[in-house]
mmCIF file of C-alpha atoms and ligand atoms in Angstrom:
data_model
loop_
_atom_site.group_PDB
_atom_site.id
_atom_site.type_symbol
_atom_site.label_atom_id
_atom_site.label_comp_id
_atom_site.label_asym_id
_atom_site.label_seq_id
_atom_site.Cartn_x
_atom_site.Cartn_y
_atom_site.Cartn_z
ATOM 1 C CA MET A 248 72.012 33.008 -42.908
ATOM 2 C CA ASN A 249 75.173 31.649 -44.460
ATOM 3 C CA LYS A 250 77.596 34.286 -43.310
ATOM 4 C CA ALA A 251 80.586 33.002 -41.374
ATOM 5 C CA LEU A 252 81.284 34.467 -37.957
ATOM 6 C CA ILE A 253 84.902 35.246 -37.023
ATOM 7 C CA SER A 254 86.189 36.305 -33.612
ATOM 8 C CA LEU A 255 89.659 37.852 -33.389
ATOM 9 C CA THR A 256 91.305 37.251 -30.008
ATOM 10 C CA PHE A 257 94.562 38.654 -28.614
ATOM 11 C CA ASP A 258 96.309 37.094 -25.628
ATOM 12 C CA ASP A 259 98.545 38.416 -22.844
ATOM 13 C CA GLY A 260 97.835 42.177 -22.994
ATOM 14 C CA LEU A 261 100.973 42.822 -25.037
ATOM 15 C CA ARG A 262 101.729 46.467 -25.821
ATOM 16 C CA SER A 263 102.428 45.549 -29.439
ATOM 17 C CA GLN A 264 98.762 44.611 -29.880
ATOM 18 C CA PHE A 265 97.500 47.985 -28.691
ATOM 19 C CA GLU A 266 100.116 49.943 -30.652
ATOM 20 C CA SER A 267 100.046 47.986 -33.910
ATOM 21 C CA ALA A 268 96.844 45.940 -34.149
ATOM 22 C CA VAL A 269 94.144 48.123 -32.582
ATOM 23 C CA PRO A 270 94.542 51.018 -35.081
ATOM 24 C CA VAL A 271 94.122 48.527 -37.942
ATOM 25 C CA LEU A 272 91.092 46.897 -36.324
ATOM 26 C CA ASP A 273 89.505 50.291 -35.738
ATOM 27 C CA ARG A 274 90.150 51.365 -39.327
ATOM 28 C CA TYR A 275 88.149 48.370 -40.579
ATOM 29 C CA GLY A 276 85.569 48.535 -37.796
ATOM 30 C CA PHE A 277 86.446 45.052 -36.500
ATOM 31 C CA PRO A 278 85.564 44.472 -32.849
ATOM 32 C CA ALA A 279 88.094 42.174 -31.158
ATOM 33 C CA THR A 280 88.666 40.519 -27.794
ATOM 34 C CA PHE A 281 91.743 41.147 -25.645
ATOM 35 C CA PHE A 282 92.545 38.679 -22.857
ATOM 36 C CA LEU A 283 94.496 40.601 -20.231
ATOM 37 C CA VAL A 284 96.623 39.470 -17.326
ATOM 38 C CA ALA A 285 95.418 41.163 -14.136
ATOM 39 C CA ASN A 286 98.707 42.259 -12.589
ATOM 40 C CA THR A 287 100.607 45.549 -12.626
ATOM 41 C CA ASP A 288 103.958 44.171 -13.768
ATOM 42 C CA PRO A 289 104.902 46.072 -16.967
ATOM 43 C CA ILE A 290 106.754 43.030 -18.321
ATOM 44 C CA PHE A 291 105.061 39.790 -19.349
ATOM 45 C CA THR A 292 107.265 37.164 -17.755
ATOM 46 C CA ASP A 293 107.379 33.978 -19.690
ATOM 47 C CA GLY A 294 110.015 31.285 -19.822
ATOM 48 C CA TRP A 295 110.656 31.658 -23.550
ATOM 49 C CA ALA A 296 111.155 35.437 -23.406
ATOM 50 C CA GLU A 297 113.420 35.333 -20.388
ATOM 51 C CA GLU A 298 115.498 32.481 -21.754
ATOM 52 C CA ASN A 299 116.002 34.361 -25.008
ATOM 53 C CA GLY A 300 116.676 37.799 -23.548
ATOM 54 C CA PHE A 301 113.418 39.520 -24.523
ATOM 55 C CA GLU A 302 111.211 41.717 -22.366
ATOM 56 C CA TRP A 303 107.656 41.681 -23.614
ATOM 57 C CA HIS A 304 105.880 44.853 -22.515
ATOM 58 C CA LYS A 305 102.292 44.457 -21.458
ATOM 59 C CA ILE A 306 99.379 46.462 -20.088
ATOM 60 C CA ASP A 307 100.229 47.274 -16.456
ATOM 61 C CA TRP A 308 96.936 48.951 -15.544
ATOM 62 C CA THR A 309 98.124 52.515 -15.234
ATOM 63 C CA LYS A 310 95.500 55.270 -15.381
ATOM 64 C CA GLU A 311 96.358 55.695 -19.081
ATOM 65 C CA ASP A 312 95.897 51.976 -19.726
ATOM 66 C CA ILE A 313 92.519 52.029 -18.026
ATOM 67 C CA ARG A 314 91.450 55.040 -20.083
ATOM 68 C CA LEU A 315 92.638 53.304 -23.271
ATOM 69 C CA LEU A 316 90.771 50.086 -22.444
ATOM 70 C CA ARG A 317 87.560 51.853 -21.466
ATOM 71 C CA GLY A 318 87.679 53.709 -24.767
ATOM 72 C CA MET A 319 88.135 50.450 -26.632
ATOM 73 C CA ILE A 320 85.135 48.922 -24.873
ATOM 74 C CA ALA A 321 83.097 51.992 -25.817
ATOM 75 C CA ARG A 322 84.091 51.367 -29.467
ATOM 76 C CA GLY A 323 82.837 47.767 -29.319
ATOM 77 C CA HIS A 324 85.942 45.793 -28.355
ATOM 78 C CA GLU A 325 85.825 43.237 -25.560
ATOM 79 C CA VAL A 326 88.224 42.809 -22.639
ATOM 80 C CA GLY A 327 88.517 39.353 -21.121
ATOM 81 C CA ALA A 328 90.518 37.874 -18.239
ATOM 82 C CA HIS A 329 93.648 35.731 -18.550
ATOM 83 C CA THR A 330 94.513 34.989 -14.889
ATOM 84 C CA ILE A 331 96.496 36.997 -12.358
ATOM 85 C CA THR A 332 99.980 35.507 -12.787
ATOM 86 C CA HIS A 333 99.957 33.580 -16.091
ATOM 87 C CA LYS A 334 102.351 31.156 -14.435
ATOM 88 C CA ARG A 335 101.774 27.455 -14.753
ATOM 89 C CA GLU A 336 102.803 26.513 -11.182
ATOM 90 C CA ARG A 337 100.827 29.340 -9.607
ATOM 91 C CA ILE A 338 97.746 28.481 -11.632
ATOM 92 C CA ALA A 339 97.971 24.835 -10.615
ATOM 93 C CA ALA A 340 98.400 25.825 -6.965
ATOM 94 C CA ASN A 341 95.429 28.201 -6.808
ATOM 95 C CA PRO A 342 93.163 28.069 -9.840
ATOM 96 C CA ILE A 343 90.156 29.490 -7.992
ATOM 97 C CA PHE A 344 92.079 32.648 -7.146
ATOM 98 C CA GLU A 345 93.486 32.984 -10.686
ATOM 99 C CA ALA A 346 90.014 32.816 -12.233
ATOM 100 C CA ALA A 347 87.859 34.699 -9.721
ATOM 101 C CA GLU A 348 90.316 37.404 -8.756
ATOM 102 C CA SER A 349 91.235 38.262 -12.346
ATOM 103 C CA LYS A 350 87.535 38.794 -13.092
ATOM 104 C CA ARG A 351 87.000 40.872 -9.962
ATOM 105 C CA LEU A 352 90.036 43.105 -10.493
ATOM 106 C CA ILE A 353 89.448 43.824 -14.169
ATOM 107 C CA GLU A 354 85.781 44.545 -13.530
ATOM 108 C CA GLU A 355 86.792 46.973 -10.794
ATOM 109 C CA TRP A 356 89.389 48.697 -12.987
ATOM 110 C CA LEU A 357 87.180 48.965 -16.061
ATOM 111 C CA GLU A 358 83.784 49.289 -14.328
ATOM 112 C CA SER A 359 82.454 46.814 -16.849
ATOM 113 C CA GLU A 360 81.297 43.206 -16.736
ATOM 114 C CA ILE A 361 83.999 40.765 -17.893
ATOM 115 C CA PRO A 362 82.173 37.669 -19.205
ATOM 116 C CA SER A 363 85.021 35.892 -21.034
ATOM 117 C CA PHE A 364 88.107 34.047 -19.823
ATOM 118 C CA CYS A 365 91.101 32.549 -21.595
ATOM 119 C CA TYR A 366 93.145 29.591 -20.315
ATOM 120 C CA PRO A 367 96.911 30.311 -20.356
ATOM 121 C CA PHE A 368 99.015 27.924 -22.458
ATOM 122 C CA TYR A 369 95.665 26.561 -23.776
ATOM 123 C CA ASP A 370 96.030 23.409 -21.678
ATOM 124 C CA THR A 371 95.408 24.917 -18.222
ATOM 125 C CA ILE A 372 91.746 24.327 -19.028
ATOM 126 C CA HIS A 373 92.238 21.114 -17.033
ATOM 127 C CA VAL A 374 92.636 22.970 -13.753
ATOM 128 C CA LEU A 375 90.814 26.208 -14.583
ATOM 129 C CA LYS A 376 87.576 25.083 -16.204
ATOM 130 C CA GLU A 377 85.540 24.477 -13.034
ATOM 131 C CA PRO A 378 86.922 27.598 -11.268
ATOM 132 C CA THR A 379 86.077 29.650 -14.350
ATOM 133 C CA ILE A 380 82.483 28.449 -14.310
ATOM 134 C CA LYS A 381 82.212 29.072 -10.551
ATOM 135 C CA ALA A 382 83.707 32.576 -10.886
ATOM 136 C CA GLY A 383 80.694 33.574 -12.983
ATOM 137 C CA PHE A 384 82.244 33.800 -16.444
ATOM 138 C CA ARG A 385 79.919 32.950 -19.312
ATOM 139 C CA GLN A 386 82.467 31.474 -21.731
ATOM 140 C CA ALA A 387 86.153 30.598 -21.967
ATOM 141 C CA ARG A 388 88.652 29.983 -24.715
ATOM 142 C CA ALA A 389 91.134 27.141 -24.914
ATOM 143 C CA GLY A 390 92.643 26.193 -28.210
ATOM 144 C CA ARG A 391 94.403 25.454 -30.994
ATOM 145 C CA GLN A 392 92.575 22.632 -32.705
ATOM 146 C CA ASN A 393 91.218 24.933 -35.444
ATOM 147 C CA SER A 394 87.592 24.000 -34.765
ATOM 148 C CA TYR A 395 84.674 25.370 -36.739
ATOM 149 C CA TYR A 396 81.392 25.515 -34.871
ATOM 150 C CA ALA A 397 78.624 24.665 -37.262
ATOM 151 C CA PRO A 398 74.885 25.056 -36.891
ATOM 152 C CA GLY A 399 73.550 22.148 -34.850
ATOM 153 C CA ASP A 400 76.864 21.450 -33.075
ATOM 154 C CA SER A 401 76.734 21.286 -29.325
ATOM 155 C CA LEU A 402 78.923 24.038 -27.937
ATOM 156 C CA ASP A 403 80.770 23.718 -24.623
ATOM 157 C CA ARG A 404 81.033 27.401 -23.764
ATOM 158 C CA PHE A 405 83.898 26.699 -21.380
ATOM 159 C CA ALA A 406 86.040 24.803 -23.884
ATOM 160 C CA ILE A 407 85.879 26.981 -26.979
ATOM 161 C CA ASP A 408 88.669 26.232 -29.389
ATOM 162 C CA CYS A 409 90.707 28.572 -31.595
ATOM 163 C CA ARG A 410 93.139 28.778 -34.482
ATOM 164 C CA GLN A 411 96.572 30.049 -33.528
ATOM 165 C CA ILE A 412 97.805 32.273 -36.330
ATOM 166 C CA LEU A 413 100.800 30.915 -38.207
ATOM 167 C CA GLN A 414 103.855 33.109 -38.588
ATOM 168 C CA THR A 415 103.887 32.758 -42.363
ATOM 169 C CA GLY A 416 101.498 31.538 -45.022
ATOM 170 C CA GLU A 417 98.239 32.192 -43.197
ATOM 171 C CA ASP A 418 95.295 31.665 -45.568
ATOM 172 C CA VAL A 419 92.563 34.072 -44.491
ATOM 173 C CA ASN A 420 90.053 32.468 -46.841
ATOM 174 C CA ALA A 421 90.430 29.258 -44.835
ATOM 175 C CA TRP A 422 89.064 31.020 -41.743
ATOM 176 C CA ILE A 423 85.705 31.293 -43.458
ATOM 177 C CA ARG A 424 83.141 28.499 -43.568
ATOM 178 C CA PRO A 425 79.591 29.509 -44.370
ATOM 179 C CA GLY A 426 77.405 29.550 -41.279
ATOM 180 C CA CYS A 427 80.253 28.523 -38.961
ATOM 181 C CA TRP A 428 81.954 30.353 -36.102
ATOM 182 C CA HIS A 429 85.746 30.297 -36.025
ATOM 183 C CA VAL A 430 87.979 31.891 -33.367
ATOM 184 C CA VAL A 431 91.407 33.192 -34.355
ATOM 185 C CA THR A 432 94.230 33.933 -31.883
ATOM 186 C CA PHE A 433 97.140 36.382 -32.066
ATOM 187 C CA HIS A 434 100.013 37.007 -29.665
ATOM 188 C CA GLY A 435 102.911 39.347 -30.588
ATOM 189 C CA ILE A 436 102.469 41.860 -33.411
ATOM 190 C CA GLY A 437 105.916 42.800 -34.679
ATOM 191 C CA GLY A 438 109.057 40.825 -33.860
ATOM 192 C CA ASP A 439 110.447 38.526 -31.180
ATOM 193 C CA GLN A 440 110.699 41.512 -28.814
ATOM 194 C CA ASP A 441 106.925 42.039 -29.061
ATOM 195 C CA GLY A 442 105.475 38.762 -27.814
ATOM 196 C CA TRP A 443 105.107 35.069 -28.390
ATOM 197 C CA VAL A 444 104.926 33.693 -31.985
ATOM 198 C CA PRO A 445 104.820 37.204 -33.450
ATOM 199 C CA ILE A 446 103.604 38.150 -36.878
ATOM 200 C CA THR A 447 104.851 41.357 -38.486
ATOM 201 C CA GLU A 448 102.728 44.477 -38.709
ATOM 202 C CA ALA A 449 102.722 44.098 -42.485
ATOM 203 C CA GLU A 450 101.452 40.517 -42.224
ATOM 204 C CA PHE A 451 98.766 41.538 -39.744
ATOM 205 C CA GLY A 452 97.742 44.350 -42.095
ATOM 206 C CA ARG A 453 97.513 41.929 -45.010
ATOM 207 C CA GLN A 454 95.318 39.523 -43.037
ATOM 208 C CA MET A 455 92.949 42.265 -41.897
ATOM 209 C CA ALA A 456 92.725 43.750 -45.412
ATOM 210 C CA GLU A 457 91.757 40.327 -46.774
ATOM 211 C CA LEU A 458 89.249 39.844 -43.978
ATOM 212 C CA ALA A 459 87.769 43.278 -44.742
ATOM 213 C CA GLY A 460 87.367 42.256 -48.364
ATOM 214 C CA LEU A 461 85.506 39.136 -47.290
ATOM 215 C CA ARG A 462 83.375 41.195 -44.915
ATOM 216 C CA ASP A 463 82.567 43.720 -47.647
ATOM 217 C CA SER A 464 81.525 40.907 -49.981
ATOM 218 C CA GLY A 465 79.072 39.641 -47.344
ATOM 219 C CA ALA A 466 80.909 36.374 -46.613
ATOM 220 C CA VAL A 467 81.762 37.058 -42.984
ATOM 221 C CA GLU A 468 80.853 39.085 -39.946
ATOM 222 C CA VAL A 469 83.516 39.877 -37.344
ATOM 223 C CA VAL A 470 82.210 39.722 -33.768
ATOM 224 C CA THR A 471 83.680 39.710 -30.264
ATOM 225 C CA PHE A 472 84.368 36.382 -28.596
ATOM 226 C CA ALA A 473 81.402 36.847 -26.235
ATOM 227 C CA ASP A 474 79.075 37.670 -29.120
ATOM 228 C CA GLY A 475 80.343 34.730 -31.146
ATOM 229 C CA ALA A 476 79.720 32.341 -28.254
ATOM 230 C CA SER A 477 76.189 33.624 -27.723
ATOM 231 C CA ARG A 478 75.287 33.562 -31.378
ATOM 232 C CA SER A 479 76.795 30.123 -31.976
ATOM 233 C CA GLN A 480 74.838 28.719 -29.098
ATOM 234 C CA GLN A 481 71.691 30.191 -30.615
ATOM 235 C CA ILE A 482 72.607 28.584 -33.944
ATOM 236 C CA ALA A 483 73.216 25.291 -32.160
ATOM 237 C CA ALA A 484 70.014 25.435 -30.124
HETATM 238 ZN ZN1 ZN B 768 98.686 33.722 -22.526
#
């Protein structure tokens, strides 16, 4: 089986992802993974946004949000956890709470098991890895070393790498290596008001259309992050 596996991941629960990316994903039948912050603040507070005068709107776990997310899960998407506060100092001060409580809350809200976690800022893996394992997650994403997991590789399920999408010039063909799993990460979809390192809706549409072409030609299968981790481990084993 030489097909590549691709997992599409979306960080921070940004509204722009649900408004602009999910309809495109659904049109192509691509299941994706959304790492959500488990607090009810409607604004994603981040140093860059605040310093530059932007308010990034995020999922704030209203009844409508919960209905939306449950529907997405029913269609094959995955929801993962991305801490409670997404704040570096708070994570360092209480990593056990940030990992375990985000899992517990999201599972309660969505009445669904949440097996995947994502380390904020990529590098908080250093404080969150052990708490994430202890909290009962089955895999976690760090990133952006652009790793490809090939058959026979040993896979640390709690240090899974990703490719952070570039703002221009992204080569979708380069995501694909036969037989390998590759995880791709998006933040804002739209402009600077929509989230960190945004790509435009048109650029997102182009990337997904190219990926659909590769899927239709049999070169790649798009799977959730949890499915990719399980299947890569089977390949590796
Ligand atoms: Zn994040």
